[in-house]
Coordinates of C-alpha atoms and ligand atoms in Angstrom, one line a residue:
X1 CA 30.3 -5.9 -4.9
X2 CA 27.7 -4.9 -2.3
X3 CA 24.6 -2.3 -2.5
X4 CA 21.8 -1.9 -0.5
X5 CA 18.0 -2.2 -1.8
X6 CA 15.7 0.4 -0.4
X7 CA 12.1 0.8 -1.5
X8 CA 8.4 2.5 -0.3
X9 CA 10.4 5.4 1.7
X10 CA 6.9 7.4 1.7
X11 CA 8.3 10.5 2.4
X12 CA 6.4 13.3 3.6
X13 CA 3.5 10.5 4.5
X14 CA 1.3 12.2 7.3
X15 CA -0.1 9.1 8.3
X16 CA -3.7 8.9 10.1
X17 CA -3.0 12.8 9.4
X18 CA -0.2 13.0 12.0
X19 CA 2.6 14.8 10.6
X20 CA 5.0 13.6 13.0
X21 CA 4.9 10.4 11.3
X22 CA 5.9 12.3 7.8
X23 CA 8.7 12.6 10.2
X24 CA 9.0 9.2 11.5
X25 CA 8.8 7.9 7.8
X26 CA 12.1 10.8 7.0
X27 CA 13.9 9.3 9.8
X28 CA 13.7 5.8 9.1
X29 CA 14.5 6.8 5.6
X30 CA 17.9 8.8 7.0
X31 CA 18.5 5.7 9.0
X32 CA 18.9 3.0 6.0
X33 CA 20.9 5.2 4.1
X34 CA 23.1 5.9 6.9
X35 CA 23.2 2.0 7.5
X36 CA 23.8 1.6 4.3
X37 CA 26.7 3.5 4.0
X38 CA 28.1 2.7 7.0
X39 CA 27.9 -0.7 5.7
X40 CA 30.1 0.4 3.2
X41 CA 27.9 -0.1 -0.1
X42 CA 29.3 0.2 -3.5
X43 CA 25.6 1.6 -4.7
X44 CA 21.7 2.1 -3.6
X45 CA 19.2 1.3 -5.2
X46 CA 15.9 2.7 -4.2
X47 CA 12.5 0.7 -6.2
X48 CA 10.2 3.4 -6.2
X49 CA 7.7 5.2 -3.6
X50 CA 10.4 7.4 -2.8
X51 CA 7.9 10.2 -2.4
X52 CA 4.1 9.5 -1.4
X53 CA 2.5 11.7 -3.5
X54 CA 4.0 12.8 -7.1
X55 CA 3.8 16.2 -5.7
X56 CA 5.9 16.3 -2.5
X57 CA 5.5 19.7 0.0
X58 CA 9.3 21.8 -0.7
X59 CA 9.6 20.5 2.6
X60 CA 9.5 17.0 1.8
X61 CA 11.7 17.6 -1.0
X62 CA 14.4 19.4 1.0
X63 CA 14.1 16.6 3.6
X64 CA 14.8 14.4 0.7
X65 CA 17.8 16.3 -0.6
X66 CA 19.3 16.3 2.8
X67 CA 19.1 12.3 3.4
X68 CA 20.4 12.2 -0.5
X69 CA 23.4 14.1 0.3
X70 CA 25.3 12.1 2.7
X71 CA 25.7 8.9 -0.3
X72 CA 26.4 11.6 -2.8
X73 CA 29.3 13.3 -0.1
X74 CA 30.8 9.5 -0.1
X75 CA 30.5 8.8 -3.2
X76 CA 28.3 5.7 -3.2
X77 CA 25.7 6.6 -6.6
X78 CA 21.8 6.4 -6.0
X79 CA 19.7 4.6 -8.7
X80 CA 15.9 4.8 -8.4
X81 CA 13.0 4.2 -10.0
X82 CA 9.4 6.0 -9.9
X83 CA 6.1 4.4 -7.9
X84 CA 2.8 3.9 -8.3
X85 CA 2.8 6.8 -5.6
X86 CA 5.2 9.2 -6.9
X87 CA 5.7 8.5 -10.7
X88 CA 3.9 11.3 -13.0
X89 CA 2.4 11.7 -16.1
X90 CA 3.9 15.0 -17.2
X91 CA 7.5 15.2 -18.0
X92 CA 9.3 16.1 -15.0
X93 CA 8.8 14.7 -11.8
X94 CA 10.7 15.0 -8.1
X95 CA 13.4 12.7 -9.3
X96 CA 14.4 14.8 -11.9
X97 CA 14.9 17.0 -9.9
X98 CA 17.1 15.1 -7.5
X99 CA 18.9 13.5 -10.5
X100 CA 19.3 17.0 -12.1
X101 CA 21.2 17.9 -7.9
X102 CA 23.3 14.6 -8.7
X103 CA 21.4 12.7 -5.9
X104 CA 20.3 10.2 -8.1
X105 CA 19.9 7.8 -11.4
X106 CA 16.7 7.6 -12.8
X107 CA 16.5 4.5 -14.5
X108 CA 13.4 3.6 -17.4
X109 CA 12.3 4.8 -20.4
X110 CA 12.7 8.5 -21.3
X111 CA 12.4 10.9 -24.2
X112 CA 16.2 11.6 -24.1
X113 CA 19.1 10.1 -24.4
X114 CA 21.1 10.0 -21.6
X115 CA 24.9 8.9 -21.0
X116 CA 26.9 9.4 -17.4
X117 CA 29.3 8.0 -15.6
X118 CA 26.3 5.6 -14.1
X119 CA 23.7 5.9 -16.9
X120 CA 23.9 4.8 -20.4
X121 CA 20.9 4.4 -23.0
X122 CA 19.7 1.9 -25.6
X123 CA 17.3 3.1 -28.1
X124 CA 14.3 1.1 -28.4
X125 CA 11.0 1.6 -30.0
X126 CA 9.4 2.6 -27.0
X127 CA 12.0 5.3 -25.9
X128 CA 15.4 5.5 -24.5
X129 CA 15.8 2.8 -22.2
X130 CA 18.0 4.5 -19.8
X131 CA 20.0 1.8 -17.5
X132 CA 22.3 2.0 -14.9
X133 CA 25.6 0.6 -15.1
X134 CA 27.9 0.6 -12.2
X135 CA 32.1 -0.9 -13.0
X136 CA 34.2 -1.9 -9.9
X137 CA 37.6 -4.1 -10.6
X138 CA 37.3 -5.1 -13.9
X139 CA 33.7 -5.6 -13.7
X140 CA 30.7 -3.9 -14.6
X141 CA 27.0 -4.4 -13.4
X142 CA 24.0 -3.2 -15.3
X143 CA 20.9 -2.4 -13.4
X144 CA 17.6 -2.6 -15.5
X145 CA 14.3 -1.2 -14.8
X146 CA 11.5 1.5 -15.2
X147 CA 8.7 3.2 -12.8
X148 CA 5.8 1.4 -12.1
X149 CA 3.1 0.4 -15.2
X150 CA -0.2 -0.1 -15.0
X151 CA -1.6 -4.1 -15.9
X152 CA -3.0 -2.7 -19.4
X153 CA 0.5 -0.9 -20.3
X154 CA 2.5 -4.0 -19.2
X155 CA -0.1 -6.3 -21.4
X156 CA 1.1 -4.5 -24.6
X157 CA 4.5 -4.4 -23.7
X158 CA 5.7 -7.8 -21.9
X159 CA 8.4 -7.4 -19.5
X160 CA 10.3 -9.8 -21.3
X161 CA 10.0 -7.7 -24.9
X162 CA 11.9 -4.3 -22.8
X163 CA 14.4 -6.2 -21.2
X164 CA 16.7 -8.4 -21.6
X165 CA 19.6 -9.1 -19.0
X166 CA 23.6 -8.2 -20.0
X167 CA 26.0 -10.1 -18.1
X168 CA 25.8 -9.8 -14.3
X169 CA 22.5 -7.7 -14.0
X170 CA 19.8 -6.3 -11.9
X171 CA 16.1 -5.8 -12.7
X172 CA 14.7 -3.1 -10.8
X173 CA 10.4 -2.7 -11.1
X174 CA 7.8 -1.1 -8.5
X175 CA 5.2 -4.1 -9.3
X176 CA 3.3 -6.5 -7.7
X177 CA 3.9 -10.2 -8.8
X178 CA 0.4 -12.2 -7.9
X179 CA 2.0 -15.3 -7.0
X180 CA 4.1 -13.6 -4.4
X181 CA 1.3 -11.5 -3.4
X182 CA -0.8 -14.5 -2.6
X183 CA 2.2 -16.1 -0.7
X184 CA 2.3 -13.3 1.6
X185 CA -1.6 -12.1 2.0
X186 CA -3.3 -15.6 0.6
X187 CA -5.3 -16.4 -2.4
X188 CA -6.5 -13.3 -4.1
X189 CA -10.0 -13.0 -5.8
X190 CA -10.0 -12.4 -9.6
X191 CA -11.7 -9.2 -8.6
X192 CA -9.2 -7.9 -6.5
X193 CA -6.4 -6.6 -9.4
X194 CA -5.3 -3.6 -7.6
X195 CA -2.5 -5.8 -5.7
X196 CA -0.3 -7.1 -8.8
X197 CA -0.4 -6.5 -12.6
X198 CA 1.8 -8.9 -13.3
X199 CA 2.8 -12.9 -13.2
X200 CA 6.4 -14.2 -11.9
X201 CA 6.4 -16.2 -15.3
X202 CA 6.3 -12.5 -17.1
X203 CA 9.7 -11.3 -15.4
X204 CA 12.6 -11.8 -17.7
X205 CA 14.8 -14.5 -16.8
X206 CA 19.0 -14.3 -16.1
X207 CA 18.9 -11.5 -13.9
X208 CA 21.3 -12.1 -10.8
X209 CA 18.7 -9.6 -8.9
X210 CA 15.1 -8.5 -9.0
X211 CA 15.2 -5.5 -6.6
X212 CA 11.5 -5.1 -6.6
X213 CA 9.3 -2.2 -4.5
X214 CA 5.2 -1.7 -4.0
X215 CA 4.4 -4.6 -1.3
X216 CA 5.1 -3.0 1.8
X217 CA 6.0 -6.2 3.7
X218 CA 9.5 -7.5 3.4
X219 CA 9.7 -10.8 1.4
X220 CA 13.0 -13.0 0.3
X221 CA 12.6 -15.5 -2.8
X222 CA 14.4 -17.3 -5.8
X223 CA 13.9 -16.5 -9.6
X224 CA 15.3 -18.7 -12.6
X225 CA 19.0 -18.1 -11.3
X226 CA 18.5 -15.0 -9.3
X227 CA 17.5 -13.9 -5.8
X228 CA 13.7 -11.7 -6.0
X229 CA 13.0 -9.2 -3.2
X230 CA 10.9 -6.6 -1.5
X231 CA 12.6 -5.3 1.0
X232 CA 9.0 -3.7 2.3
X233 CA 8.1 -0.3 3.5
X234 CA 10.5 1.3 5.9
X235 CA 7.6 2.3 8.5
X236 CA 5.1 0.4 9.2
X237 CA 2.1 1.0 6.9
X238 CA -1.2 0.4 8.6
X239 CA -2.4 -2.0 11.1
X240 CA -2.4 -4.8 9.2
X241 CA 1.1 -4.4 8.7
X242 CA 1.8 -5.0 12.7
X243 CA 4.6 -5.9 15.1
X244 CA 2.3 -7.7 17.1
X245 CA -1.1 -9.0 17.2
X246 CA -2.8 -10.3 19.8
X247 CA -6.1 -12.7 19.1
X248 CA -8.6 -13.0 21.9
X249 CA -9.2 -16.6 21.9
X250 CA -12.0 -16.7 23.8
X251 CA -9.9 -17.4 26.8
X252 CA -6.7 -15.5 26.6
X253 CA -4.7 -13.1 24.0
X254 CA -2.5 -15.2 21.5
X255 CA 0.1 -13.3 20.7
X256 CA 1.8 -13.8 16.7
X257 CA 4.6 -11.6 15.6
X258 CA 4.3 -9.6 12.5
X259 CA 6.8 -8.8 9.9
X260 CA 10.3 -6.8 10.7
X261 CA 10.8 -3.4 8.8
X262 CA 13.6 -2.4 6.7
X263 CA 15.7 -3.1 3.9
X264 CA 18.6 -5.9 2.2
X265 CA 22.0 -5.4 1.7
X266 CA 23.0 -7.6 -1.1
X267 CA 27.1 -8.9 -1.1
X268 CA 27.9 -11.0 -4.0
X269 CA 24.2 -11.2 -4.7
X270 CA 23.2 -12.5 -1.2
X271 CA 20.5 -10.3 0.6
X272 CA 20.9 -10.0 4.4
X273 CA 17.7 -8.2 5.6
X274 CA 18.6 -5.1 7.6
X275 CA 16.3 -4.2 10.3
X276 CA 15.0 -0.8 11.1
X277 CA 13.5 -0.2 14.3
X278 CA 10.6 1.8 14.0
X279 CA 7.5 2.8 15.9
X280 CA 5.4 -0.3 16.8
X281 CA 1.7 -1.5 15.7
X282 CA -0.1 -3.7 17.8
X283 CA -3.2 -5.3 16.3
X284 CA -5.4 -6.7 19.3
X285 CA -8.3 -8.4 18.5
X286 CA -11.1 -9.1 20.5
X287 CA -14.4 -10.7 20.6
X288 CA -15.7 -10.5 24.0
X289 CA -18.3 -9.1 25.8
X290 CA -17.4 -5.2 27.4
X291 CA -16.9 -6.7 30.9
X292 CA -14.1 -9.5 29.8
X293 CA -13.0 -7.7 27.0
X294 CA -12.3 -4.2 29.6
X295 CA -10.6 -6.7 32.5
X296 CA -8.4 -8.6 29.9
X297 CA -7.2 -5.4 28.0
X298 CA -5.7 -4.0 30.9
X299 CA -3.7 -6.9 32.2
X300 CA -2.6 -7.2 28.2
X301 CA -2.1 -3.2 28.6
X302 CA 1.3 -3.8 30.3
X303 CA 2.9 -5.6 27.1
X304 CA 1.8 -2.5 25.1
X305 CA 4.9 -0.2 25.0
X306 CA 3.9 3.3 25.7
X307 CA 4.6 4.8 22.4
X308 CA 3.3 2.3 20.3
X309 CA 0.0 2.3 17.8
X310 CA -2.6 0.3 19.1
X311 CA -5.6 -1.2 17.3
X312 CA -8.6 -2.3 18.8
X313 CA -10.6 -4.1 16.3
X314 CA -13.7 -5.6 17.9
X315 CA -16.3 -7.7 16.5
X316 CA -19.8 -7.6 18.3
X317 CA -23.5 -8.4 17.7
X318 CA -24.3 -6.4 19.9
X319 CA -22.9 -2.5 20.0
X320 CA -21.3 -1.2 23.4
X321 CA -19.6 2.0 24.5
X322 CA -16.0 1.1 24.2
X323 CA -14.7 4.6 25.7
X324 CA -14.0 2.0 28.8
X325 CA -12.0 0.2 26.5
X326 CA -10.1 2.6 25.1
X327 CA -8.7 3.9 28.8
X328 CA -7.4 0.9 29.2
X329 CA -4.9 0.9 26.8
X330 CA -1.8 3.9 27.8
X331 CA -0.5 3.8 24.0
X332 CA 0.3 7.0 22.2
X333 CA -2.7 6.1 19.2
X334 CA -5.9 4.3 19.9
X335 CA -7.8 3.5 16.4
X336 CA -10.6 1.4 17.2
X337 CA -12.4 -0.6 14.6
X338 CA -15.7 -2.1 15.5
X339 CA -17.1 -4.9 13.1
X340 CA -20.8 -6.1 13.5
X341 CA -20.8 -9.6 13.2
X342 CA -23.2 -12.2 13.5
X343 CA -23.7 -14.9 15.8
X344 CA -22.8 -18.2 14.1
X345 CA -24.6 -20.6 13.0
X346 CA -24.8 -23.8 15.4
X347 CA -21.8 -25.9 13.9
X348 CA -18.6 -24.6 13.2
X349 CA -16.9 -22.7 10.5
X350 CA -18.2 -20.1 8.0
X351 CA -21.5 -18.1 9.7
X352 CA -23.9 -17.1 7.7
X353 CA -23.0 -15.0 5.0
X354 CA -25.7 -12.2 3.8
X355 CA -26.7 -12.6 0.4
X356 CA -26.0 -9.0 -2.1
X357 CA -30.3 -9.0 -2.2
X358 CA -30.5 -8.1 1.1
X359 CA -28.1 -5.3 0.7
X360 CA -29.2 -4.0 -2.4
X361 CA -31.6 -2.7 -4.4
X362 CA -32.8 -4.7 -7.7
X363 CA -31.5 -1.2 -9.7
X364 CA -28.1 -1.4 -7.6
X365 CA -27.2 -5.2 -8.6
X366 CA -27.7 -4.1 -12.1
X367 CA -25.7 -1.2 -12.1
X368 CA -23.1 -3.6 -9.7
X369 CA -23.5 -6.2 -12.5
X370 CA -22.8 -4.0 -15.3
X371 CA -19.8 -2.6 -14.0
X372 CA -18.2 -5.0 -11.9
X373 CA -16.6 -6.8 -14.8
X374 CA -14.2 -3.8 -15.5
X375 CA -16.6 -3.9 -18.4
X376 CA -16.3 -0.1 -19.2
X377 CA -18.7 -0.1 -23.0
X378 CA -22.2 -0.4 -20.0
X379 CA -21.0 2.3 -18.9
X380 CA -23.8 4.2 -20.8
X381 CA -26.2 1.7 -19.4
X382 CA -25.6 2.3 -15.7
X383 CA -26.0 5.7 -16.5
X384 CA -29.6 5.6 -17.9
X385 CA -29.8 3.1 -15.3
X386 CA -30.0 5.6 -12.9
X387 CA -31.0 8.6 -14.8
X388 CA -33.4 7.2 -17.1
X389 CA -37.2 6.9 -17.1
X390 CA -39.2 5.0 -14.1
X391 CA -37.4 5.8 -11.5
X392 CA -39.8 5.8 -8.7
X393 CA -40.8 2.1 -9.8
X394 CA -36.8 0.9 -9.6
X395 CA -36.8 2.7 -6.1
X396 CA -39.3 0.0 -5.0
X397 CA -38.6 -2.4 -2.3
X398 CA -38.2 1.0 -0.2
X399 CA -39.0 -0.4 3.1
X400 CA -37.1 -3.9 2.5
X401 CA -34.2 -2.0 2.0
X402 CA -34.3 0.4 4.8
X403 CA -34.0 -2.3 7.9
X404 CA -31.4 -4.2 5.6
X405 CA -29.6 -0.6 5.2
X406 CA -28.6 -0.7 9.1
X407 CA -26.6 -3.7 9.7
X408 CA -24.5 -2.4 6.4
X409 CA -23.9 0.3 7.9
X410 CA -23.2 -1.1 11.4
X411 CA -20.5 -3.0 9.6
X412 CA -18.5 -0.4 8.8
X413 CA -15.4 1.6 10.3
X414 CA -15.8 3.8 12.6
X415 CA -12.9 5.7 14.6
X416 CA -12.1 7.0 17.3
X417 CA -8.8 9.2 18.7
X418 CA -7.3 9.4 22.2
X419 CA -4.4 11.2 21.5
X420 CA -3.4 13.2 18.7
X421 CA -5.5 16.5 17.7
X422 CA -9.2 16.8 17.6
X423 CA -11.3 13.9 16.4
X424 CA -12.2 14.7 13.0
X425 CA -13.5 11.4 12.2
X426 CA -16.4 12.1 9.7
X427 CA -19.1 9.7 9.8
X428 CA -18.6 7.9 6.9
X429 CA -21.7 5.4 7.8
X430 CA -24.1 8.5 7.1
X431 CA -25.4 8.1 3.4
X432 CA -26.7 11.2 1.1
X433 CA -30.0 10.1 0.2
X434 CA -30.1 9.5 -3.3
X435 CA -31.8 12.3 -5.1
X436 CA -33.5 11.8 -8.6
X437 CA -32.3 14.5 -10.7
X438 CA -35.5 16.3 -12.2
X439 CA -34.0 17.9 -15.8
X440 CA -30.8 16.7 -17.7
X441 CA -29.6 20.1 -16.3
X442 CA -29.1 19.2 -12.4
X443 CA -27.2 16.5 -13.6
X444 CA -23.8 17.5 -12.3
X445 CA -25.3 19.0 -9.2
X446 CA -26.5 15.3 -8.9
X447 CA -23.5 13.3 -9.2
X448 CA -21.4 16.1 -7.3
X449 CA -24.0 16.5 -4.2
X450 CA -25.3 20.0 -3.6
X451 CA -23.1 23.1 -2.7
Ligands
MN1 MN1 4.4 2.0 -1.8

């Protein structure tokens, strides 16, 4: 038994609005599927993200139906779940659609029953739980799963209430798992629950497989008696998902290899990570004054491979032009990312770290405070925060806050394009003042900015 796990496709992804790359992201797609039938597969299973956006272009779709076709002429069934990205909240989605063309299984729960030659359902109090099942020789292999849920949904409905493996089986989920999450990217803060919604002790135990999707970087474990993968998007997804980064030590450029692209092709439940090669990212970054940063970027220049994505991300205290900077590298995308950042303190690690009451406002903490711990009931109260009475007096501090205002803003992203159509970075740094709506009746014009 052999099939090939493919997740976070992202077709019809115009990335850093390019739409070559919605290309790029098709092609790499076209590629794993035509690896993995040339690998000879039984099935594929793809672990959501299929789509970027729940509402691909008809061009994306068709692009989609193309790729699909060439497992559906050999036979070799599709089974799929939705993402974060594509899944939807109405009734049909793109997958339906594919699934109603015989591209593809849409495994989870459903309003309707549904029985195939690769589908069969289990009625449950939540739905039809609609799960693959795949026979070959004698023997059969179930493969489990559903789209991606939100934390709240999966906190009422434990993992290990909807499913329950059957003989040799696979559990298929677009998730993120914290503790793998902070393997890869490091401790997470309890703040930051956008990366999982879900703990490895919550995935049901005795599956032979956990074909996982949603973290883009490729990532090979154990669980109970099964293998646990993400097989990682098939392009690379921003810069901090690089092929190779290069850390101005203060001397030279350490280089450190990033993560190879692609997907696994599981044979008798081994995965064997198949790489794609797709275009290159290289993360250089430098601290360095314009002078030594401009000679050492062009001797690092001739490592850079011409059609590569290259980001600058340079930390100062002091701004400079870095047009001079940007000639140096011959790559077919510059980004550059500037970072303000202070001198450190005499003494090693951990400069100085600005405390929130230099940033903000005595009237912004509160309303920071009040809604910071996801605590949605103050809602009402950061309203009339703002909108209530007094509000020249919580606007004091005014010229505190201006000088403080700059190096926030000095701190943030700014781009810049060398290639590629016409720089449309807005500046972001520019803030609308804050306008104190006069009746109840400018309200909306308040919170939507004027037309
Ligand atoms: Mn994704």
């Amino acid at each position: 038994m052999k099939f090939a796990h493919i997740a976070d496709v992202h077709l019809g992804f115009e990335q850093y609005r390019l739409p070559y790359r919605a290309e790029e992201f098709a092609e790499a797609f076209r590629k794993a599927i035509e690896k993995a039938v040339e690998g000879r597969v039984d099935f594929i299973l793809i672990a959501g993200d299929l789509f970027h956006s729940s509402r691909p272009s008809p061009e994306t779709i068709k692009e989609a139906i193309e790729i699909l076709e060439i497992p559906k002429g050999r036979g070799v069934p599709v089974f799929a779940i939705e993402g974060n990205h594509d899944r939807t909240q109405r009734k049909v989605s793109a997958y339906h659609l594919l699934e109603k063309l015989g591209l593809l299984n849409l495994i989870g729960l459903r309003e309707e029953k549904v029985e195939n030659d690769y589908l069969t359902s289990e009625k449950t109090k939540r739905g039809w739980l609609v799960k693959g099942i795949f026979e070959k020789g004698g023997k059969t292999i179930e493969i489990h799963g559903m789209k991606y849920m939100s934390a709240a949904w999966l906190e009422k409905n434990p993992l290990k209430e909807v499913f329950r493996p059957e003989g040799d089986s696979i559990l298929m989920l677009h998730q993120g798992v914290r503790e793998l999450v902070e393997e890869m990217m490091g401790k997470l803060p309890e703040s930051q629950r956008d990366y999982y919604e879900i703990r490895l002790g919550d995935l049901p135990k005795g599956y032979l497989y956990y074909a996982l999707g949603h973290i883009h970087r490729a990532f090979l474990t154990s669980y109970d008696i099964g293998k646990l993968a993400y097989p990682g998007s098939l392009q690379r997804w921003d810069f901090g998902d690089y092929e190779m980064r290069y850390r101005w030590d203060g001397r030279v450029f350490k280089p450190m290899a990033g993560s190879p692209k692609g997907f696994y092709i599981v044979e008798n439940w081994e995965p064997r990570f198949v790489e794609l090669k797709v275009r290159p990212f290289i993360d250089v970054n430098i601290t360095a004054d314009p002078e030594t940063a401009k000679r050492e970027l062009k001797s690092l220049s001739a490592k850079i491979p011409g059609e590569a994505f290259v980001r600058l991300d340079i930390r100062w205290d002091r701004p400079y032009d870095v047009s001079g900077l940007v000639e140096m590298v011959r790559a077919r995308y510059v980004y550059v990312r500037t970072r303000f950042e202070r001198k450190r303190l005499s003494g090693g690690h951990g400069g100085d770290v600005p405390k929130p009451e230099e940033y903000f406002l005595p009237v912004e903490l509160k309303a920071i405070e009040l809604t910071g711990e996801k605590n949605v009931e103050s809602m009402d109260d950061v309203v009339e925060l703002f909108l209530g009475e007094g509000w020249d007096k919580k606007l004091s501090k005014k010229d505190g806050r201006q000088e403080k205002r700059t190096s926030r803003v000095v701190g943030e992203e700014t781009k810049e394009r060398k290639t590629g159509d016409k720089n449309r970075g807005e500046n972001t740094s520019k803030k609308k003042p804050v306008k104190k709506p006069g009746k109840p009746s400018n309200l909306l014009s308040w919170l939507g900015g004027e037309r």
